[in-house]
């Protein structure tokens, strides 16, 4: 089955957030706009073609007197598929979304155990909301539908669906990393989460590392599972059931991104940005405000570069864009203060009358501005402490149509296992290593830059978001798993210098 085939089997997509943006105007009227993320870009055509439905939270607090279902029905007529909202109360947002998902699973799975708040109330509400998702799926799915659940907010949906008697084929994809057993063991609800994931027919991870961690947790914590791992898609056999586990790196719509990056408007804006920096090399950091992104360490790495390599002063500028996110969670608010203090200190120490080392933006960029910034920047400095994949890295490559940019990449982002040494890999905790990579990228000749970037772009072009969707669906239904290529085939084979 590819996204084109098997039209009778509709697709039911389930994610915490619906792919829309809801906003309220001055007169308290709600408006619906389509979302623009990679996932919706890839899945919308499949949903339109095969028919289907997307179930999720519209992103607002449920208010008395607001009929979200009706609002969505009116506002999403042109989508070509249906959206089914799950309303969350203020308490559910606090305990399920902010609490269990973002103050337990998110920090734990990104190796920030000290930030976890293992509050039993959070677990109770997570279970309750996951059950509601499962019931909504049951009410809306036909027997032949393929159900595809996304991300860490909904790991519990697998067992809930089986408990209420759903027999459909159900699959799950984890967008964030999966931790090794010595980290996962801290989770008080470790058995429940693993058993729930075993309720799915296919569980997909971003990288081999995540899949290996998951399989090791199964081996360590769950008895009676036969493990058959080879190639990209392996099997866990439990009695007469088979659960497939795959490593399937998510991606972006390369063609669309590259095409838009060549538009007149983007080229003009990129030229303006370049000009305003007077021939300096521009380094780009762009992240959602999140402690997993390694922003303070990156800033320290940049400061280290300015200290150790004085020839870089007045010759490089860092544009650091931080996109607001999860603002009412304490650790995120603290991080914002830390970042802004560091930016202030570094600028305070190095600024000259005609040069400010860090240009800091705390906001999101619109599409044109984002693409123009990608195009204008000579170096992308993407150094998360841990990241499921990191699509910014892939977007930077796609937009880099003249193939002269350099990608400096954390070795702990999923994308690093795909890009390997064609990017300049760094340990994001090593501020000296970051400084050296900046210096090396600054001095790299055009021939080497082009040869590296060409390979990176070819890789992202081939393993794009549509490849990912087709491969995932194929992994769920293929009779013969040997037809899947070994994972090394996703890696660039030509050597960079
Ligand atoms: C990560 C998660 C997504 C999530 C996104 C934004 O990429 O994997 O599932 O939607 O962050 O976070 P938010 O909490 O705003 O949904």
Short mmCIF file of C-alpha atoms and ligand atoms in Angstrom, two decimals:
data_model
loop_
_atom_site.label_atom_id
_atom_site.label_comp_id
_atom_site.label_asym_id
_atom_site.label_seq_id
_atom_site.Cartn_x
_atom_site.Cartn_y
_atom_site.Cartn_z
CA UNK A 1 0.00 0.00 0.00
CA UNK A 2 1.25 3.48 -0.79
CA UNK A 3 -0.57 6.71 -0.10
CA UNK A 4 -2.19 6.26 -3.54
CA UNK A 5 -3.46 2.71 -3.07
CA UNK A 6 -6.08 0.99 -1.04
CA UNK A 7 -8.68 3.73 -1.05
CA UNK A 8 -11.21 1.65 0.81
CA UNK A 9 -9.06 1.66 3.93
CA UNK A 10 -9.48 5.20 5.23
CA UNK A 11 -6.88 6.84 7.39
CA UNK A 12 -7.60 8.04 10.91
CA UNK A 13 -4.85 10.35 12.14
CA UNK A 14 -4.72 11.05 15.85
CA UNK A 15 -2.43 13.65 17.42
CA UNK A 16 -2.51 15.83 20.50
CA UNK A 17 -3.00 18.96 18.41
CA UNK A 18 -5.21 19.27 15.35
CA UNK A 19 -3.34 20.73 12.34
CA UNK A 20 -5.02 24.12 12.70
CA UNK A 21 -4.50 27.43 14.43
CA UNK A 22 -7.52 28.75 16.35
CA UNK A 23 -7.59 32.40 17.25
CA UNK A 24 -10.06 34.77 18.85
CA UNK A 25 -10.53 38.31 17.50
CA UNK A 26 -11.30 41.52 19.40
CA UNK A 27 -15.01 40.76 19.25
CA UNK A 28 -14.49 37.33 20.83
CA UNK A 29 -15.12 35.58 17.53
CA UNK A 30 -13.10 32.41 16.84
CA UNK A 31 -11.24 31.90 13.54
CA UNK A 32 -9.73 28.72 12.10
CA UNK A 33 -6.59 28.70 9.94
CA UNK A 34 -4.94 25.58 8.48
CA UNK A 35 -1.66 24.55 10.12
CA UNK A 36 1.54 24.57 8.10
CA UNK A 37 3.75 21.90 9.72
CA UNK A 38 5.45 19.07 7.84
CA UNK A 39 3.11 16.42 9.18
CA UNK A 40 -0.03 18.07 7.83
CA UNK A 41 1.67 18.80 4.49
CA UNK A 42 2.39 15.11 4.09
CA UNK A 43 -0.80 13.68 5.46
CA UNK A 44 -3.39 16.09 3.99
CA UNK A 45 -3.07 14.70 0.42
CA UNK A 46 -3.30 11.11 1.71
CA UNK A 47 -6.36 11.98 3.78
CA UNK A 48 -7.99 13.72 0.83
CA UNK A 49 -7.21 10.85 -1.51
CA UNK A 50 -8.23 7.93 0.70
CA UNK A 51 -10.74 9.72 2.83
CA UNK A 52 -10.29 10.00 6.51
CA UNK A 53 -10.39 12.04 9.61
CA UNK A 54 -7.96 13.82 11.92
CA UNK A 55 -8.71 13.66 15.64
CA UNK A 56 -7.06 16.00 18.14
CA UNK A 57 -7.19 18.94 20.50
CA UNK A 58 -7.88 22.31 18.81
CA UNK A 59 -5.43 23.99 21.19
CA UNK A 60 -7.81 26.16 23.23
CA UNK A 61 -9.46 25.78 26.61
CA UNK A 62 -12.97 24.33 26.30
CA UNK A 63 -15.39 27.19 26.96
CA UNK A 64 -19.03 26.94 27.87
CA UNK A 65 -21.24 27.86 24.96
CA UNK A 66 -18.56 27.23 22.29
CA UNK A 67 -19.35 24.38 19.95
CA UNK A 68 -15.83 23.57 18.67
CA UNK A 69 -17.11 20.79 16.40
CA UNK A 70 -19.43 23.19 14.62
CA UNK A 71 -16.77 25.88 14.40
CA UNK A 72 -14.36 23.41 12.80
CA UNK A 73 -16.98 22.06 10.46
CA UNK A 74 -17.58 25.54 9.10
CA UNK A 75 -13.94 26.67 9.13
CA UNK A 76 -12.41 23.59 7.51
CA UNK A 77 -14.80 22.89 4.62
CA UNK A 78 -12.03 23.43 2.08
CA UNK A 79 -9.64 20.93 3.73
CA UNK A 80 -11.06 17.88 1.91
CA UNK A 81 -11.08 15.76 5.07
CA UNK A 82 -12.81 15.94 8.42
CA UNK A 83 -11.43 17.16 11.72
CA UNK A 84 -12.82 15.86 14.98
CA UNK A 85 -11.98 18.00 18.02
CA UNK A 86 -11.30 16.66 21.49
CA UNK A 87 -12.05 19.42 23.97
CA UNK A 88 -9.83 19.67 27.03
CA UNK A 89 -10.79 21.41 30.26
CA UNK A 90 -8.36 23.72 32.04
CA UNK A 91 -7.59 20.95 34.54
CA UNK A 92 -6.89 18.44 31.76
CA UNK A 93 -4.56 20.89 30.02
CA UNK A 94 -2.72 21.36 33.32
CA UNK A 95 -2.36 17.69 34.20
CA UNK A 96 -2.37 15.78 30.92
CA UNK A 97 -0.68 18.22 28.49
CA UNK A 98 1.51 20.41 30.70
CA UNK A 99 1.85 17.86 33.49
CA UNK A 100 2.29 14.30 32.26
CA UNK A 101 3.32 15.04 28.66
CA UNK A 102 5.54 18.07 29.22
CA UNK A 103 6.75 17.76 32.81
CA UNK A 104 7.32 14.00 32.87
CA UNK A 105 7.65 12.36 29.46
CA UNK A 106 9.28 15.27 27.61
CA UNK A 107 12.11 15.82 30.14
CA UNK A 108 12.58 12.09 30.83
CA UNK A 109 12.80 11.13 27.15
CA UNK A 110 15.24 14.00 26.53
CA UNK A 111 17.50 12.94 29.45
CA UNK A 112 16.45 15.74 31.85
CA UNK A 113 15.43 13.47 34.71
CA UNK A 114 15.93 16.23 37.30
CA UNK A 115 13.13 18.27 35.68
CA UNK A 116 10.55 15.44 35.94
CA UNK A 117 7.62 15.99 38.30
CA UNK A 118 6.36 12.46 38.90
CA UNK A 119 2.95 13.52 40.18
CA UNK A 120 0.44 10.61 40.32
CA UNK A 121 -2.42 13.01 39.49
CA UNK A 122 -0.75 13.72 36.16
CA UNK A 123 -0.77 10.00 35.34
CA UNK A 124 -4.42 9.66 36.31
CA UNK A 125 -5.45 12.52 34.01
CA UNK A 126 -3.16 11.30 31.18
CA UNK A 127 -4.93 7.91 31.33
CA UNK A 128 -8.32 9.58 31.41
CA UNK A 129 -7.60 11.84 28.40
CA UNK A 130 -5.97 8.97 26.45
CA UNK A 131 -9.14 6.93 27.13
CA UNK A 132 -11.23 9.78 25.75
CA UNK A 133 -9.11 9.86 22.61
CA UNK A 134 -9.63 6.08 22.26
CA UNK A 135 -13.39 6.39 22.68
CA UNK A 136 -13.55 9.18 20.11
CA UNK A 137 -11.57 7.00 17.68
CA UNK A 138 -14.03 4.15 18.26
CA UNK A 139 -17.03 6.39 17.62
CA UNK A 140 -15.56 7.75 14.38
CA UNK A 141 -13.59 4.90 12.79
CA UNK A 142 -14.94 2.19 10.49
CA UNK A 143 -13.81 -1.40 10.95
CA UNK A 144 -11.53 -1.22 7.92
CA UNK A 145 -9.83 2.08 8.80
CA UNK A 146 -6.11 2.33 9.45
CA UNK A 147 -5.52 4.23 12.69
CA UNK A 148 -2.26 6.17 13.06
CA UNK A 149 -1.55 7.75 16.45
CA UNK A 150 1.23 10.32 16.92
CA UNK A 151 3.67 11.21 19.67
CA UNK A 152 4.28 11.03 23.39
CA UNK A 153 1.01 12.64 24.47
CA UNK A 154 -0.85 9.55 23.28
CA UNK A 155 1.28 6.52 24.11
CA UNK A 156 -1.56 5.25 26.32
CA UNK A 157 -4.08 5.15 23.47
CA UNK A 158 -2.81 1.71 22.29
CA UNK A 159 -3.97 -0.21 25.36
CA UNK A 160 -7.12 1.91 25.71
CA UNK A 161 -8.14 1.02 22.14
CA UNK A 162 -7.56 -2.68 22.72
CA UNK A 163 -9.43 -2.53 26.06
CA UNK A 164 -12.52 -1.19 24.34
CA UNK A 165 -12.37 -3.91 21.71
CA UNK A 166 -10.89 -2.13 18.68
CA UNK A 167 -9.62 -4.75 16.20
CA UNK A 168 -8.39 -2.35 13.49
CA UNK A 169 -4.80 -2.11 12.44
CA UNK A 170 -3.33 0.58 14.72
CA UNK A 171 0.08 2.20 14.44
CA UNK A 172 2.07 4.72 16.46
CA UNK A 173 4.95 7.05 15.65
CA UNK A 174 7.10 8.64 18.35
CA UNK A 175 8.42 12.01 17.19
CA UNK A 176 10.79 12.45 20.15
CA UNK A 177 13.69 10.24 21.28
CA UNK A 178 13.10 7.02 23.26
CA UNK A 179 15.42 6.77 26.30
CA UNK A 180 17.68 3.85 27.26
CA UNK A 181 16.55 1.47 30.07
CA UNK A 182 18.60 3.15 32.83
CA UNK A 183 16.67 6.40 32.19
CA UNK A 184 13.28 4.87 31.37
CA UNK A 185 13.37 2.84 34.61
CA UNK A 186 12.71 6.04 36.62
CA UNK A 187 9.20 6.30 35.21
CA UNK A 188 6.79 5.04 37.89
CA UNK A 189 4.39 3.96 35.12
CA UNK A 190 7.01 2.22 32.96
CA UNK A 191 5.14 -1.10 32.67
CA UNK A 192 1.86 0.57 31.72
CA UNK A 193 3.52 2.68 29.01
CA UNK A 194 5.44 -0.26 27.50
CA UNK A 195 2.38 -2.53 27.57
CA UNK A 196 0.29 0.16 25.94
CA UNK A 197 2.84 0.60 23.14
CA UNK A 198 2.69 -3.17 22.63
CA UNK A 199 -1.03 -2.73 21.89
CA UNK A 200 -0.13 -1.17 18.52
CA UNK A 201 0.63 -3.25 15.42
CA UNK A 202 3.48 -0.96 14.40
CA UNK A 203 5.55 1.36 16.56
CA UNK A 204 7.81 3.71 14.60
CA UNK A 205 10.84 5.62 15.90
CA UNK A 206 13.00 8.31 14.35
CA UNK A 207 16.31 6.44 14.48
CA UNK A 208 17.88 3.04 15.09
CA UNK A 209 19.13 4.38 18.44
CA UNK A 210 15.56 5.04 19.65
CA UNK A 211 14.34 1.69 18.39
CA UNK A 212 17.25 -0.07 20.10
CA UNK A 213 16.46 1.71 23.39
CA UNK A 214 12.81 0.68 23.16
CA UNK A 215 13.64 -2.95 22.39
CA UNK A 216 16.11 -3.03 25.29
CA UNK A 217 13.39 -1.70 27.62
CA UNK A 218 11.03 -4.43 26.40
CA UNK A 219 13.73 -7.05 26.97
CA UNK A 220 14.41 -5.74 30.48
CA UNK A 221 10.91 -4.98 31.77
CA UNK A 222 8.43 -7.21 29.92
CA UNK A 223 8.44 -10.99 29.92
CA UNK A 224 7.17 -13.35 27.24
CA UNK A 225 8.23 -11.29 24.21
CA UNK A 226 10.25 -12.91 21.40
CA UNK A 227 12.44 -10.35 19.68
CA UNK A 228 13.36 -10.62 15.99
CA UNK A 229 15.31 -7.56 14.91
CA UNK A 230 16.95 -7.27 11.56
CA UNK A 231 16.90 -4.46 9.03
CA UNK A 232 14.72 -1.41 9.23
CA UNK A 233 11.56 -3.10 10.51
CA UNK A 234 11.82 -5.71 13.26
CA UNK A 235 9.25 -7.80 15.10
CA UNK A 236 8.21 -8.39 18.69
CA UNK A 237 6.20 -11.59 19.01
CA UNK A 238 3.81 -11.92 21.92
CA UNK A 239 1.76 -15.13 21.81
CA UNK A 240 0.06 -15.07 18.45
CA UNK A 241 0.44 -11.31 17.99
CA UNK A 242 3.17 -9.51 16.11
CA UNK A 243 4.19 -5.93 16.87
CA UNK A 244 6.43 -4.38 14.26
CA UNK A 245 9.04 -1.85 15.32
CA UNK A 246 10.67 0.42 12.80
CA UNK A 247 13.25 3.16 12.45
CA UNK A 248 11.71 5.67 10.05
CA UNK A 249 13.28 9.16 10.05
CA UNK A 250 10.69 11.90 9.49
CA UNK A 251 11.44 14.63 6.97
CA UNK A 252 10.15 17.70 5.15
CA UNK A 253 8.59 18.56 1.78
CA UNK A 254 11.97 19.17 0.15
CA UNK A 255 10.70 20.16 -3.30
CA UNK A 256 8.23 22.73 -2.02
CA UNK A 257 10.79 24.22 0.35
CA UNK A 258 13.50 24.42 -2.33
CA UNK A 259 11.05 25.91 -4.83
CA UNK A 260 9.82 28.57 -2.42
CA UNK A 261 13.40 29.41 -1.46
CA UNK A 262 14.01 30.34 -5.13
CA UNK A 263 11.06 32.74 -5.33
CA UNK A 264 11.75 36.37 -6.19
CA UNK A 265 10.40 37.62 -2.88
CA UNK A 266 12.61 35.31 -0.84
CA UNK A 267 15.72 36.02 -2.94
CA UNK A 268 15.21 39.77 -2.58
CA UNK A 269 14.72 39.55 1.18
CA UNK A 270 17.76 37.24 1.51
CA UNK A 271 19.89 39.72 -0.44
CA UNK A 272 18.70 42.55 1.86
CA UNK A 273 19.60 40.54 4.96
CA UNK A 274 23.05 39.72 3.56
CA UNK A 275 23.69 43.31 2.64
CA UNK A 276 22.77 44.56 6.07
CA UNK A 277 25.56 42.41 7.54
CA UNK A 278 28.27 44.03 5.42
CA UNK A 279 29.99 40.91 4.13
CA UNK A 280 30.22 39.22 7.52
CA UNK A 281 29.52 35.49 7.73
CA UNK A 282 26.11 34.97 9.26
CA UNK A 283 25.51 32.05 11.59
CA UNK A 284 21.94 30.94 12.27
CA UNK A 285 20.47 29.34 15.36
CA UNK A 286 16.73 28.78 15.33
CA UNK A 287 14.78 26.81 17.90
CA UNK A 288 11.55 26.54 19.82
CA UNK A 289 12.16 27.82 23.36
CA UNK A 290 13.12 24.50 24.96
CA UNK A 291 15.84 23.33 27.34
CA UNK A 292 16.50 20.32 25.08
CA UNK A 293 17.73 22.64 22.31
CA UNK A 294 21.01 23.54 24.02
CA UNK A 295 20.67 27.29 23.43
CA UNK A 296 22.75 28.50 26.45
CA UNK A 297 25.51 25.99 25.62
CA UNK A 298 25.49 27.21 22.01
CA UNK A 299 25.78 30.84 23.12
CA UNK A 300 28.69 29.88 25.34
CA UNK A 301 30.27 28.04 22.41
CA UNK A 302 29.89 31.17 20.28
CA UNK A 303 31.44 33.30 23.06
CA UNK A 304 34.28 30.80 23.29
CA UNK A 305 34.88 31.18 19.54
CA UNK A 306 35.08 34.97 19.87
CA UNK A 307 37.51 34.65 22.79
CA UNK A 308 39.79 32.03 21.27
CA UNK A 309 39.78 33.16 17.65
CA UNK A 310 40.00 36.99 17.71
CA UNK A 311 40.09 37.03 13.89
CA UNK A 312 36.38 36.11 13.99
CA UNK A 313 35.44 39.33 15.79
CA UNK A 314 33.53 41.72 13.51
CA UNK A 315 33.63 38.98 10.86
CA UNK A 316 30.79 36.76 12.11
CA UNK A 317 27.34 37.43 13.54
CA UNK A 318 24.98 34.98 15.17
CA UNK A 319 21.26 35.36 14.42
CA UNK A 320 19.51 33.46 17.21
CA UNK A 321 15.77 33.06 16.75
CA UNK A 322 13.85 31.63 19.69
CA UNK A 323 10.25 30.73 18.99
CA UNK A 324 7.97 31.13 22.05
CA UNK A 325 6.68 27.80 23.36
CA UNK A 326 5.06 26.25 26.49
CA UNK A 327 5.52 29.56 28.25
CA UNK A 328 3.57 28.82 31.42
CA UNK A 329 5.79 25.88 32.35
CA UNK A 330 8.31 27.12 34.92
CA UNK A 331 11.45 25.57 33.41
CA UNK A 332 10.68 27.27 30.08
CA UNK A 333 10.24 30.70 31.67
CA UNK A 334 13.56 30.23 33.55
CA UNK A 335 15.30 29.27 30.32
CA UNK A 336 14.16 32.47 28.61
CA UNK A 337 15.74 34.52 31.38
CA UNK A 338 18.99 32.53 31.16
CA UNK A 339 19.21 32.97 27.37
CA UNK A 340 18.51 36.69 27.52
CA UNK A 341 21.11 37.23 30.24
CA UNK A 342 23.74 35.41 28.21
CA UNK A 343 22.92 37.33 25.02
CA UNK A 344 23.20 40.55 27.02
CA UNK A 345 26.55 39.54 28.56
CA UNK A 346 28.10 38.46 25.26
CA UNK A 347 26.89 41.52 23.39
CA UNK A 348 27.97 43.70 26.30
CA UNK A 349 31.47 42.25 26.19
CA UNK A 350 32.16 42.21 22.43
CA UNK A 351 29.95 44.81 20.69
CA UNK A 352 31.77 47.49 18.67
CA UNK A 353 30.26 50.66 17.24
CA UNK A 354 29.66 48.90 13.89
CA UNK A 355 29.16 45.30 15.04
CA UNK A 356 26.77 43.48 17.39
CA UNK A 357 27.79 39.81 17.71
CA UNK A 358 24.34 38.33 18.48
CA UNK A 359 21.06 39.40 16.92
CA UNK A 360 18.40 37.88 19.13
CA UNK A 361 14.73 37.44 18.15
CA UNK A 362 12.08 36.08 20.50
CA UNK A 363 9.27 35.42 18.04
CA UNK A 364 8.38 33.17 15.15
CA UNK A 365 9.29 34.17 11.59
CA UNK A 366 6.76 34.12 8.76
CA UNK A 367 7.41 31.80 5.82
CA UNK A 368 9.18 34.33 3.59
CA UNK A 369 11.33 35.68 6.42
CA UNK A 370 12.26 32.14 7.51
CA UNK A 371 13.29 31.05 4.01
CA UNK A 372 15.17 34.28 3.37
CA UNK A 373 17.02 33.85 6.66
CA UNK A 374 17.95 30.26 5.77
CA UNK A 375 19.23 31.47 2.39
CA UNK A 376 21.15 34.41 3.78
CA UNK A 377 22.97 32.50 6.51
CA UNK A 378 26.36 30.97 5.73
CA UNK A 379 26.39 28.57 8.65
CA UNK A 380 23.57 26.82 10.54
CA UNK A 381 24.46 26.08 14.15
CA UNK A 382 22.01 23.43 15.33
CA UNK A 383 23.13 21.99 18.62
CA UNK A 384 20.30 20.39 20.63
CA UNK A 385 21.37 18.41 23.71
CA UNK A 386 18.93 15.77 22.48
CA UNK A 387 16.37 15.87 19.68
CA UNK A 388 14.10 13.33 18.00
CA UNK A 389 15.05 14.47 14.50
CA UNK A 390 15.39 18.29 14.09
CA UNK A 391 13.65 19.44 10.96
CA UNK A 392 15.28 22.89 11.03
CA UNK A 393 18.48 21.18 9.88
CA UNK A 394 16.65 19.57 6.96
CA UNK A 395 14.89 22.84 6.10
CA UNK A 396 18.21 24.72 6.10
CA UNK A 397 19.63 22.21 3.60
CA UNK A 398 16.53 22.31 1.37
CA UNK A 399 16.55 26.12 1.24
CA UNK A 400 20.31 26.23 0.55
CA UNK A 401 19.83 26.14 -3.23
CA UNK A 402 23.28 27.53 -4.06
CA UNK A 403 24.80 24.74 -1.92
CA UNK A 404 27.36 26.92 -0.17
CA UNK A 405 26.11 26.72 3.42
CA UNK A 406 27.72 24.73 6.22
CA UNK A 407 25.68 22.71 8.70
CA UNK A 408 27.08 22.35 12.22
CA UNK A 409 24.98 19.72 13.92
CA UNK A 410 24.72 18.14 17.35
CA UNK A 411 25.62 14.47 17.36
CA UNK A 412 22.60 13.92 19.64
CA UNK A 413 19.93 14.98 17.14
CA UNK A 414 18.21 12.24 15.13
CA UNK A 415 19.24 14.03 11.92
CA UNK A 416 22.92 13.42 12.78
CA UNK A 417 22.54 9.68 12.27
CA UNK A 418 21.32 10.43 8.77
CA UNK A 419 23.78 13.20 7.90
CA UNK A 420 26.80 11.77 9.66
CA UNK A 421 30.11 13.43 8.84
CA UNK A 422 28.76 15.38 5.88
CA UNK A 423 27.66 17.88 8.52
CA UNK A 424 30.22 19.15 11.06
CA UNK A 425 29.16 17.06 14.05
CA UNK A 426 29.69 18.47 17.54
CA UNK A 427 29.03 17.43 21.11
CA UNK A 428 26.59 20.20 22.18
CA UNK A 429 27.95 20.18 25.75
CA UNK A 430 31.48 20.85 24.51
CA UNK A 431 31.74 24.62 24.17
CA UNK A 432 35.33 24.35 22.94
CA UNK A 433 34.27 21.86 20.28
CA UNK A 434 31.47 24.22 19.18
CA UNK A 435 33.96 27.09 18.96
CA UNK A 436 36.33 24.99 16.84
CA UNK A 437 33.49 23.93 14.52
CA UNK A 438 32.49 27.60 14.06
CA UNK A 439 36.09 28.47 13.24
CA UNK A 440 36.36 25.55 10.81
CA UNK A 441 33.05 26.41 9.11
CA UNK A 442 34.18 30.04 8.80
CA UNK A 443 37.38 29.02 7.06
CA UNK A 444 36.00 26.18 4.93
CA UNK A 445 36.64 26.64 1.23
CA UNK A 446 33.84 26.72 -1.29
CA UNK A 447 34.71 23.37 -2.85
CA UNK A 448 34.35 21.53 0.45
CA UNK A 449 31.20 23.43 1.41
CA UNK A 450 29.59 22.55 -1.91
CA UNK A 451 30.54 18.91 -1.81
CA UNK A 452 29.13 18.49 1.70
CA UNK A 453 25.93 20.46 1.11
CA UNK A 454 25.21 18.68 -2.17
CA UNK A 455 25.25 15.31 -0.44
CA UNK A 456 23.09 16.57 2.43
CA UNK A 457 20.53 18.01 0.01
CA UNK A 458 20.41 14.85 -2.08
CA UNK A 459 19.74 12.89 1.07
CA UNK A 460 16.90 15.15 2.24
CA UNK A 461 15.45 15.26 -1.28
CA UNK A 462 15.32 11.46 -1.52
CA UNK A 463 14.16 10.71 2.02
CA UNK A 464 11.49 13.40 2.08
CA UNK A 465 8.21 13.55 3.99
CA UNK A 466 6.28 11.68 1.28
CA UNK A 467 8.84 8.87 1.37
CA UNK A 468 8.33 8.76 5.13
CA UNK A 469 4.52 8.47 4.94
CA UNK A 470 4.66 5.78 2.25
CA UNK A 471 7.31 3.83 4.12
CA UNK A 472 5.41 3.98 7.38
CA UNK A 473 2.19 2.75 5.78
CA UNK A 474 4.13 0.07 3.94
CA UNK A 475 5.84 -1.07 7.14
CA UNK A 476 2.43 -1.59 8.72
CA UNK A 477 1.03 -3.83 6.03
CA UNK A 478 3.85 -5.36 3.98
CA UNK A 479 3.75 -9.17 4.05
CA UNK A 480 7.46 -9.48 3.53
CA UNK A 481 9.64 -7.21 5.62
CA UNK A 482 12.77 -8.26 3.71
CA UNK A 483 11.69 -5.86 0.97
CA UNK A 484 12.74 -2.96 3.22
CA UNK A 485 16.21 -1.69 2.44
CA UNK A 486 18.77 -1.86 5.25
CA UNK A 487 18.94 1.43 7.10
CA UNK A 488 22.40 2.37 5.83
CA UNK A 489 20.80 3.10 2.51
CA UNK A 490 19.39 6.32 3.99
CA UNK A 491 22.89 7.50 4.67
CA UNK A 492 24.91 9.41 2.12
CA UNK A 493 27.49 7.08 0.63
CA UNK A 494 29.80 9.48 -1.17
CA UNK A 495 32.52 10.68 1.16
CA UNK A 496 32.86 14.36 1.95
CA UNK A 497 36.42 15.58 2.08
C1 LIG B 1 7.54 18.69 19.49
C2 LIG B 1 6.59 17.52 19.63
C3 LIG B 1 5.26 17.82 18.96
C4 LIG B 1 4.71 19.15 19.48
C5 LIG B 1 5.73 20.26 19.24
C6 LIG B 1 5.26 21.64 19.76
O1 LIG B 1 7.98 18.80 18.20
O2 LIG B 1 7.16 16.33 19.12
O3 LIG B 1 4.33 16.79 19.21
O4 LIG B 1 3.47 19.47 18.89
O5 LIG B 1 6.94 19.91 19.90
O6 LIG B 1 4.97 21.59 21.13
P1 LIG B 1 3.54 21.96 21.73
O7 LIG B 1 3.64 21.61 23.17
O8 LIG B 1 3.37 23.43 21.49
O9 LIG B 1 2.50 21.15 21.00
#
